[in-house]
């Protein structure tokens, strides 16, 4: 028995030694559902032929003054661990790490990028490619109008004031304060303080909004400038909103959260990055792999929230939707 265990241990060690090493540098942290999802997709698609480790910059919970220091620590890990591949998750990590990337750096594959690649200085770098993230804005709004009866004509999108939110707003609104979509005037607010967030939710009905789309809410702080737990923000919002809540991202959908909608999710982006790594491993140059927009998303709804708001999905939507609970 001991001999069998020894042989098994040696086999595992031998296999691990021959595996390629992938370092994931997260803008956020592995407990954040978006990160957990794309890490899951990445690892499952790569399989055991790759060792995946990660570094958390945690920029949704630390002040911006610490971002550069965390980026420096991440790059120090690159220099000491010498990974075969570097995966950069989301805008903050790419923004602060892009200046450090040279053509001698191991292949870099990004994901979850809302901003323009031109702004980050990676266009033209031969060893960089990845996945862009674009909220499914117009399609989401049009889908919501088919669910809601007796629309008054106004919708609000709420974001926190983090980097990803700013880039998402820029890509959606393109310097406009409002947009006209499917007969609705759609506006947005970026809010960094929990008291302002609560005031906006409490007054949404009086302000004439038919519904609110919850974008991102993970960087909100209290009056003492301390980070407010994101789950608490969403739970309070769900309980107190007098107008229906929908979501752009899968992590905001569920009982005690939002009703749902046409959402983005992280697993598919992790899968896509893994496929890019495999192509590079097979001899393809990152320069020959064009950055891709993330997959089109899927309809995801909470049965509990649909029931609570007494909504029914149109037949064509109901057939293709995925349901939680």
mmCIF file of C-alpha atoms in Angstrom:
data_model
loop_
_atom_site.group_PDB
_atom_site.id
_atom_site.type_symbol
_atom_site.label_atom_id
_atom_site.label_comp_id
_atom_site.label_asym_id
_atom_site.label_seq_id
_atom_site.Cartn_x
_atom_site.Cartn_y
_atom_site.Cartn_z
ATOM 1 C CA UNK A 1 0.000 0.000 0.000
ATOM 2 C CA UNK A 2 2.801 2.401 0.905
ATOM 3 C CA UNK A 3 4.570 1.569 -2.351
ATOM 4 C CA UNK A 4 1.401 2.349 -4.340
ATOM 5 C CA UNK A 5 1.016 5.712 -2.594
ATOM 6 C CA UNK A 6 4.652 6.526 -3.316
ATOM 7 C CA UNK A 7 4.227 5.714 -7.011
ATOM 8 C CA UNK A 8 1.045 7.841 -7.186
ATOM 9 C CA UNK A 9 2.797 10.758 -5.499
ATOM 10 C CA UNK A 10 5.730 10.532 -7.903
ATOM 11 C CA UNK A 11 3.363 10.468 -10.882
ATOM 12 C CA UNK A 12 1.535 13.579 -9.656
ATOM 13 C CA UNK A 13 4.800 15.410 -9.021
ATOM 14 C CA UNK A 14 6.165 14.419 -12.418
ATOM 15 C CA UNK A 15 2.980 15.608 -14.183
ATOM 16 C CA UNK A 16 2.882 18.898 -12.282
ATOM 17 C CA UNK A 17 6.540 19.536 -13.059
ATOM 18 C CA UNK A 18 5.848 19.246 -16.775
ATOM 19 C CA UNK A 19 2.763 21.487 -16.685
ATOM 20 C CA UNK A 20 2.735 25.033 -18.040
ATOM 21 C CA UNK A 21 2.311 27.786 -15.453
ATOM 22 C CA UNK A 22 -0.417 30.407 -15.791
ATOM 23 C CA UNK A 23 -0.449 33.443 -13.495
ATOM 24 C CA UNK A 24 -3.798 35.239 -13.236
ATOM 25 C CA UNK A 25 -3.620 38.826 -11.997
ATOM 26 C CA UNK A 26 -7.076 39.823 -10.812
ATOM 27 C CA UNK A 27 -8.220 43.419 -10.560
ATOM 28 C CA UNK A 28 -10.504 42.239 -7.777
ATOM 29 C CA UNK A 29 -10.417 39.077 -5.621
ATOM 30 C CA UNK A 30 -11.239 35.408 -6.001
ATOM 31 C CA UNK A 31 -14.254 35.656 -3.672
ATOM 32 C CA UNK A 32 -15.899 38.172 -6.013
ATOM 33 C CA UNK A 33 -18.381 36.170 -8.100
ATOM 34 C CA UNK A 34 -17.188 37.510 -11.465
ATOM 35 C CA UNK A 35 -13.606 36.475 -10.665
ATOM 36 C CA UNK A 36 -14.699 33.112 -9.274
ATOM 37 C CA UNK A 37 -16.646 32.432 -12.471
ATOM 38 C CA UNK A 38 -13.888 33.252 -14.936
ATOM 39 C CA UNK A 39 -11.308 31.382 -12.854
ATOM 40 C CA UNK A 40 -13.608 28.358 -12.908
ATOM 41 C CA UNK A 41 -13.995 28.568 -16.685
ATOM 42 C CA UNK A 42 -10.267 29.052 -17.192
ATOM 43 C CA UNK A 43 -9.239 26.106 -15.015
ATOM 44 C CA UNK A 44 -11.859 23.691 -16.315
ATOM 45 C CA UNK A 45 -10.948 24.368 -19.951
ATOM 46 C CA UNK A 46 -7.192 24.290 -19.396
ATOM 47 C CA UNK A 47 -7.327 21.047 -17.446
ATOM 48 C CA UNK A 48 -4.459 19.462 -15.558
ATOM 49 C CA UNK A 49 -1.820 20.267 -18.168
ATOM 50 C CA UNK A 50 -1.578 23.773 -16.681
ATOM 51 C CA UNK A 51 -0.895 25.077 -13.185
ATOM 52 C CA UNK A 52 -3.015 28.141 -12.468
ATOM 53 C CA UNK A 53 -2.141 30.568 -9.667
ATOM 54 C CA UNK A 54 -3.614 33.969 -8.992
ATOM 55 C CA UNK A 55 -2.764 37.349 -7.463
ATOM 56 C CA UNK A 56 -5.539 39.595 -6.108
ATOM 57 C CA UNK A 57 -5.133 43.367 -6.574
ATOM 58 C CA UNK A 58 -8.448 43.760 -4.688
ATOM 59 C CA UNK A 59 -9.179 47.172 -6.206
ATOM 60 C CA UNK A 60 -12.885 47.138 -5.367
ATOM 61 C CA UNK A 61 -12.057 47.282 -1.665
ATOM 62 C CA UNK A 62 -8.799 49.246 -1.362
ATOM 63 C CA UNK A 63 -8.423 53.000 -2.039
ATOM 64 C CA UNK A 64 -7.164 54.074 -5.494
ATOM 65 C CA UNK A 65 -3.998 55.416 -3.881
ATOM 66 C CA UNK A 66 -2.948 51.784 -3.295
ATOM 67 C CA UNK A 67 -3.599 50.516 -6.842
ATOM 68 C CA UNK A 68 -0.097 51.189 -8.137
ATOM 69 C CA UNK A 69 1.490 49.473 -5.156
ATOM 70 C CA UNK A 70 -0.626 46.370 -5.736
ATOM 71 C CA UNK A 71 0.301 46.407 -9.423
ATOM 72 C CA UNK A 72 3.984 46.594 -8.489
ATOM 73 C CA UNK A 73 3.563 43.581 -6.189
ATOM 74 C CA UNK A 74 1.803 41.677 -8.969
ATOM 75 C CA UNK A 75 4.633 42.385 -11.403
ATOM 76 C CA UNK A 76 7.229 41.386 -8.831
ATOM 77 C CA UNK A 77 5.486 38.022 -8.716
ATOM 78 C CA UNK A 78 5.715 37.833 -12.516
ATOM 79 C CA UNK A 79 9.464 38.434 -12.303
ATOM 80 C CA UNK A 80 10.065 35.900 -9.540
ATOM 81 C CA UNK A 81 7.702 33.119 -10.653
ATOM 82 C CA UNK A 82 8.385 33.442 -14.413
ATOM 83 C CA UNK A 83 5.021 32.106 -15.622
ATOM 84 C CA UNK A 84 4.540 30.781 -19.138
ATOM 85 C CA UNK A 85 1.382 32.844 -19.518
ATOM 86 C CA UNK A 86 -0.050 35.910 -17.800
ATOM 87 C CA UNK A 87 -3.822 36.410 -17.618
ATOM 88 C CA UNK A 88 -4.950 39.923 -16.675
ATOM 89 C CA UNK A 89 -8.498 40.241 -15.371
ATOM 90 C CA UNK A 90 -10.428 43.499 -15.849
ATOM 91 C CA UNK A 91 -9.585 47.143 -16.403
ATOM 92 C CA UNK A 92 -7.683 48.183 -13.288
ATOM 93 C CA UNK A 93 -5.087 45.438 -13.604
ATOM 94 C CA UNK A 94 -4.552 46.119 -17.313
ATOM 95 C CA UNK A 95 -4.363 49.881 -16.778
ATOM 96 C CA UNK A 96 -1.590 49.603 -14.176
ATOM 97 C CA UNK A 97 0.294 46.661 -15.658
ATOM 98 C CA UNK A 98 0.237 47.593 -19.347
ATOM 99 C CA UNK A 99 3.292 49.913 -19.092
ATOM 100 C CA UNK A 100 5.322 46.982 -17.761
ATOM 101 C CA UNK A 101 4.518 44.701 -20.705
ATOM 102 C CA UNK A 102 7.214 44.447 -23.363
ATOM 103 C CA UNK A 103 7.628 42.180 -26.362
ATOM 104 C CA UNK A 104 9.858 40.009 -24.163
ATOM 105 C CA UNK A 105 7.127 39.469 -21.583
ATOM 106 C CA UNK A 106 5.432 36.028 -21.609
ATOM 107 C CA UNK A 107 2.180 36.025 -23.605
ATOM 108 C CA UNK A 108 -0.466 38.197 -21.964
ATOM 109 C CA UNK A 109 -4.155 37.390 -22.351
ATOM 110 C CA UNK A 110 -6.643 39.835 -20.849
ATOM 111 C CA UNK A 111 -10.362 39.477 -20.119
ATOM 112 C CA UNK A 112 -13.239 41.594 -18.847
ATOM 113 C CA UNK A 113 -11.963 44.814 -20.423
ATOM 114 C CA UNK A 114 -14.591 47.549 -20.733
ATOM 115 C CA UNK A 115 -12.286 50.382 -21.752
ATOM 116 C CA UNK A 116 -10.639 51.073 -25.102
ATOM 117 C CA UNK A 117 -7.403 49.171 -25.640
ATOM 118 C CA UNK A 118 -5.949 52.370 -27.082
ATOM 119 C CA UNK A 119 -6.260 53.957 -23.641
ATOM 120 C CA UNK A 120 -4.159 51.217 -22.053
ATOM 121 C CA UNK A 121 -1.261 51.270 -24.489
ATOM 122 C CA UNK A 122 -1.376 47.598 -25.461
ATOM 123 C CA UNK A 123 -2.356 48.039 -29.105
ATOM 124 C CA UNK A 124 0.575 46.929 -31.257
ATOM 125 C CA UNK A 125 2.238 44.836 -28.555
ATOM 126 C CA UNK A 126 2.889 41.531 -30.266
ATOM 127 C CA UNK A 127 2.388 39.282 -27.255
ATOM 128 C CA UNK A 128 -0.976 40.636 -26.051
ATOM 129 C CA UNK A 129 -4.523 39.539 -26.907
ATOM 130 C CA UNK A 130 -7.721 38.755 -25.034
ATOM 131 C CA UNK A 131 -11.436 39.244 -24.458
ATOM 132 C CA UNK A 132 -13.331 42.529 -24.331
ATOM 133 C CA UNK A 133 -16.391 42.982 -22.143
ATOM 134 C CA UNK A 134 -19.326 44.941 -23.506
ATOM 135 C CA UNK A 135 -22.586 45.120 -21.508
ATOM 136 C CA UNK A 136 -25.526 44.039 -23.666
ATOM 137 C CA UNK A 137 -27.204 47.350 -23.217
ATOM 138 C CA UNK A 138 -29.707 47.898 -26.013
ATOM 139 C CA UNK A 139 -30.801 44.259 -26.217
ATOM 140 C CA UNK A 140 -31.271 44.213 -22.436
ATOM 141 C CA UNK A 141 -33.478 47.307 -22.447
ATOM 142 C CA UNK A 142 -35.613 46.005 -25.293
ATOM 143 C CA UNK A 143 -36.118 42.720 -23.468
ATOM 144 C CA UNK A 144 -37.218 44.478 -20.291
ATOM 145 C CA UNK A 145 -39.853 46.516 -22.106
ATOM 146 C CA UNK A 146 -41.506 43.278 -23.244
ATOM 147 C CA UNK A 147 -41.889 42.151 -19.621
ATOM 148 C CA UNK A 148 -43.217 45.334 -18.043
ATOM 149 C CA UNK A 149 -46.780 46.602 -18.578
ATOM 150 C CA UNK A 150 -47.872 50.258 -18.737
ATOM 151 C CA UNK A 151 -44.495 51.904 -19.141
ATOM 152 C CA UNK A 152 -44.205 55.601 -18.306
ATOM 153 C CA UNK A 153 -41.103 56.011 -20.435
ATOM 154 C CA UNK A 154 -38.065 56.301 -18.132
ATOM 155 C CA UNK A 155 -35.352 53.872 -16.999
ATOM 156 C CA UNK A 156 -32.281 54.343 -14.812
ATOM 157 C CA UNK A 157 -28.977 52.493 -14.798
ATOM 158 C CA UNK A 158 -27.059 52.590 -11.521
ATOM 159 C CA UNK A 159 -23.297 52.159 -11.277
ATOM 160 C CA UNK A 160 -20.749 52.693 -8.550
ATOM 161 C CA UNK A 161 -17.862 55.091 -9.250
ATOM 162 C CA UNK A 162 -15.153 52.493 -9.896
ATOM 163 C CA UNK A 163 -12.923 52.275 -12.968
ATOM 164 C CA UNK A 164 -14.910 49.478 -14.616
ATOM 165 C CA UNK A 165 -18.149 51.415 -14.143
ATOM 166 C CA UNK A 166 -16.656 54.540 -15.705
ATOM 167 C CA UNK A 167 -15.480 52.578 -18.736
ATOM 168 C CA UNK A 168 -18.833 50.785 -19.064
ATOM 169 C CA UNK A 169 -20.708 54.095 -18.934
ATOM 170 C CA UNK A 170 -18.407 55.576 -21.568
ATOM 171 C CA UNK A 171 -18.971 52.623 -23.901
ATOM 172 C CA UNK A 172 -22.749 52.742 -23.426
ATOM 173 C CA UNK A 173 -23.502 56.474 -23.380
ATOM 174 C CA UNK A 174 -20.565 57.903 -25.370
ATOM 175 C CA UNK A 175 -20.607 61.244 -23.508
ATOM 176 C CA UNK A 176 -24.412 61.527 -23.599
ATOM 177 C CA UNK A 177 -26.416 61.879 -20.404
ATOM 178 C CA UNK A 178 -29.446 60.026 -21.802
ATOM 179 C CA UNK A 179 -30.313 57.697 -24.672
ATOM 180 C CA UNK A 180 -33.606 56.888 -26.401
ATOM 181 C CA UNK A 181 -34.185 53.137 -26.652
ATOM 182 C CA UNK A 182 -37.425 51.266 -27.352
ATOM 183 C CA UNK A 183 -39.493 54.322 -26.467
ATOM 184 C CA UNK A 184 -37.668 54.891 -23.171
ATOM 185 C CA UNK A 185 -35.468 57.721 -22.006
ATOM 186 C CA UNK A 186 -32.573 55.881 -20.367
ATOM 187 C CA UNK A 187 -30.244 57.736 -18.022
ATOM 188 C CA UNK A 188 -27.504 56.706 -15.621
ATOM 189 C CA UNK A 189 -26.012 57.670 -12.284
ATOM 190 C CA UNK A 190 -22.582 56.835 -10.919
ATOM 191 C CA UNK A 191 -22.652 56.797 -7.143
ATOM 192 C CA UNK A 192 -19.803 56.263 -4.715
ATOM 193 C CA UNK A 193 -21.588 56.814 -1.382
ATOM 194 C CA UNK A 194 -24.115 54.462 0.199
ATOM 195 C CA UNK A 195 -26.337 57.279 1.480
ATOM 196 C CA UNK A 196 -26.678 58.736 -2.019
ATOM 197 C CA UNK A 197 -27.322 55.260 -3.403
ATOM 198 C CA UNK A 198 -30.130 54.672 -0.884
ATOM 199 C CA UNK A 199 -31.646 58.088 -1.550
ATOM 200 C CA UNK A 200 -31.681 57.354 -5.295
ATOM 201 C CA UNK A 201 -33.419 54.010 -4.751
ATOM 202 C CA UNK A 202 -35.976 55.493 -2.358
ATOM 203 C CA UNK A 203 -36.877 58.289 -4.777
ATOM 204 C CA UNK A 204 -36.877 56.273 -8.028
ATOM 205 C CA UNK A 205 -40.635 55.763 -8.090
ATOM 206 C CA UNK A 206 -41.399 59.446 -7.465
ATOM 207 C CA UNK A 207 -38.870 60.368 -10.145
ATOM 208 C CA UNK A 208 -40.977 58.433 -12.656
ATOM 209 C CA UNK A 209 -38.644 55.533 -13.453
ATOM 210 C CA UNK A 210 -40.294 52.364 -14.735
ATOM 211 C CA UNK A 211 -37.362 50.207 -13.645
ATOM 212 C CA UNK A 212 -33.725 50.301 -12.581
ATOM 213 C CA UNK A 213 -30.885 48.290 -14.052
ATOM 214 C CA UNK A 214 -28.238 47.513 -11.466
ATOM 215 C CA UNK A 215 -24.813 47.740 -13.049
ATOM 216 C CA UNK A 216 -21.899 47.551 -10.620
ATOM 217 C CA UNK A 217 -22.058 48.347 -6.915
ATOM 218 C CA UNK A 218 -18.901 46.830 -5.444
ATOM 219 C CA UNK A 219 -16.894 50.005 -4.712
ATOM 220 C CA UNK A 220 -19.528 51.891 -2.708
ATOM 221 C CA UNK A 221 -18.331 53.399 0.579
ATOM 222 C CA UNK A 222 -20.006 54.750 3.709
ATOM 223 C CA UNK A 223 -19.740 58.229 5.241
ATOM 224 C CA UNK A 224 -16.446 57.216 6.858
ATOM 225 C CA UNK A 225 -15.028 56.233 3.456
ATOM 226 C CA UNK A 226 -15.087 52.561 4.428
ATOM 227 C CA UNK A 227 -16.033 49.914 1.882
ATOM 228 C CA UNK A 228 -19.632 48.654 2.146
ATOM 229 C CA UNK A 229 -20.124 44.937 1.577
ATOM 230 C CA UNK A 230 -21.485 44.495 -1.956
ATOM 231 C CA UNK A 231 -23.948 41.767 -0.949
ATOM 232 C CA UNK A 232 -25.393 44.106 1.671
ATOM 233 C CA UNK A 233 -25.783 46.879 -0.902
ATOM 234 C CA UNK A 234 -27.688 44.621 -3.278
ATOM 235 C CA UNK A 235 -29.841 43.047 -0.546
ATOM 236 C CA UNK A 236 -30.882 46.463 0.790
ATOM 237 C CA UNK A 237 -31.610 47.655 -2.736
ATOM 238 C CA UNK A 238 -33.793 44.638 -3.481
ATOM 239 C CA UNK A 239 -35.802 45.011 -0.284
ATOM 240 C CA UNK A 240 -36.363 48.759 -0.534
ATOM 241 C CA UNK A 241 -36.819 49.465 -4.236
ATOM 242 C CA UNK A 242 -40.386 50.375 -5.219
ATOM 243 C CA UNK A 243 -39.588 49.787 -8.901
ATOM 244 C CA UNK A 244 -38.399 46.513 -10.480
ATOM 245 C CA UNK A 245 -34.676 45.792 -10.581
ATOM 246 C CA UNK A 246 -32.883 44.136 -13.500
ATOM 247 C CA UNK A 247 -29.213 43.278 -13.996
ATOM 248 C CA UNK A 248 -26.409 43.371 -16.578
ATOM 249 C CA UNK A 249 -24.233 40.728 -14.889
ATOM 250 C CA UNK A 250 -25.165 37.231 -13.719
ATOM 251 C CA UNK A 251 -23.839 37.804 -10.186
ATOM 252 C CA UNK A 252 -26.590 40.372 -9.532
ATOM 253 C CA UNK A 253 -29.447 37.953 -10.346
ATOM 254 C CA UNK A 254 -31.250 35.821 -7.763
ATOM 255 C CA UNK A 255 -33.608 35.760 -4.817
ATOM 256 C CA UNK A 256 -33.178 38.960 -2.854
ATOM 257 C CA UNK A 257 -31.197 40.450 -5.752
ATOM 258 C CA UNK A 258 -32.452 41.511 -9.210
ATOM 259 C CA UNK A 259 -35.052 39.879 -11.436
ATOM 260 C CA UNK A 260 -32.502 39.163 -14.162
ATOM 261 C CA UNK A 261 -32.198 40.010 -17.839
ATOM 262 C CA UNK A 262 -29.799 39.500 -20.713
ATOM 263 C CA UNK A 263 -26.591 39.124 -18.724
ATOM 264 C CA UNK A 264 -22.869 38.692 -19.066
ATOM 265 C CA UNK A 265 -21.105 35.995 -17.068
ATOM 266 C CA UNK A 266 -17.480 35.206 -16.353
ATOM 267 C CA UNK A 267 -17.290 31.478 -17.104
ATOM 268 C CA UNK A 268 -17.396 31.917 -20.875
ATOM 269 C CA UNK A 269 -14.656 34.556 -20.772
ATOM 270 C CA UNK A 270 -12.464 32.180 -18.769
ATOM 271 C CA UNK A 271 -13.180 29.463 -21.322
ATOM 272 C CA UNK A 272 -12.236 31.764 -24.204
ATOM 273 C CA UNK A 273 -8.966 32.797 -22.572
ATOM 274 C CA UNK A 274 -8.072 29.143 -22.022
ATOM 275 C CA UNK A 275 -8.690 28.412 -25.702
ATOM 276 C CA UNK A 276 -6.384 31.289 -26.627
ATOM 277 C CA UNK A 277 -3.670 29.895 -24.364
ATOM 278 C CA UNK A 278 -3.984 26.508 -26.033
ATOM 279 C CA UNK A 279 -3.651 28.101 -29.484
ATOM 280 C CA UNK A 280 -0.507 29.938 -28.400
ATOM 281 C CA UNK A 281 0.821 26.727 -26.885
ATOM 282 C CA UNK A 282 0.291 25.040 -30.245
ATOM 283 C CA UNK A 283 2.525 27.619 -31.934
ATOM 284 C CA UNK A 284 0.205 30.477 -32.826
ATOM 285 C CA UNK A 285 1.449 34.000 -32.119
ATOM 286 C CA UNK A 286 -0.701 36.207 -29.839
ATOM 287 C CA UNK A 287 -0.385 38.871 -32.549
ATOM 288 C CA UNK A 288 -2.347 36.570 -34.877
ATOM 289 C CA UNK A 289 -5.211 36.151 -32.393
ATOM 290 C CA UNK A 290 -7.476 39.179 -32.612
ATOM 291 C CA UNK A 291 -9.071 40.414 -29.373
ATOM 292 C CA UNK A 292 -12.665 39.212 -29.187
ATOM 293 C CA UNK A 293 -15.822 40.674 -27.717
ATOM 294 C CA UNK A 294 -17.241 38.450 -24.991
ATOM 295 C CA UNK A 295 -20.034 36.083 -25.957
ATOM 296 C CA UNK A 296 -23.489 37.499 -26.477
ATOM 297 C CA UNK A 297 -24.739 36.583 -23.025
ATOM 298 C CA UNK A 298 -27.875 34.724 -22.055
ATOM 299 C CA UNK A 299 -31.271 35.327 -20.536
ATOM 300 C CA UNK A 300 -31.094 34.622 -16.810
ATOM 301 C CA UNK A 301 -33.992 35.135 -14.411
ATOM 302 C CA UNK A 302 -34.842 34.553 -10.777
ATOM 303 C CA UNK A 303 -38.098 32.650 -10.338
ATOM 304 C CA UNK A 304 -38.503 34.186 -6.872
ATOM 305 C CA UNK A 305 -38.125 37.754 -8.106
ATOM 306 C CA UNK A 306 -40.384 37.213 -11.117
ATOM 307 C CA UNK A 307 -43.032 35.881 -8.737
ATOM 308 C CA UNK A 308 -42.534 38.683 -6.211
ATOM 309 C CA UNK A 309 -43.083 41.327 -8.890
ATOM 310 C CA UNK A 310 -45.865 39.275 -10.541
ATOM 311 C CA UNK A 311 -44.135 39.258 -13.935
ATOM 312 C CA UNK A 312 -44.458 36.661 -16.679
ATOM 313 C CA UNK A 313 -41.974 36.296 -19.503
ATOM 314 C CA UNK A 314 -43.196 36.378 -23.110
ATOM 315 C CA UNK A 315 -43.290 32.895 -24.603
ATOM 316 C CA UNK A 316 -40.288 33.367 -26.906
ATOM 317 C CA UNK A 317 -38.202 34.688 -24.017
ATOM 318 C CA UNK A 318 -39.374 32.033 -21.562
ATOM 319 C CA UNK A 319 -38.294 29.213 -23.874
ATOM 320 C CA UNK A 320 -34.683 30.384 -24.110
ATOM 321 C CA UNK A 321 -34.237 31.645 -20.543
ATOM 322 C CA UNK A 322 -32.235 30.027 -17.772
ATOM 323 C CA UNK A 323 -33.885 30.135 -14.358
ATOM 324 C CA UNK A 324 -32.396 30.308 -10.895
ATOM 325 C CA UNK A 325 -34.023 28.634 -7.877
#
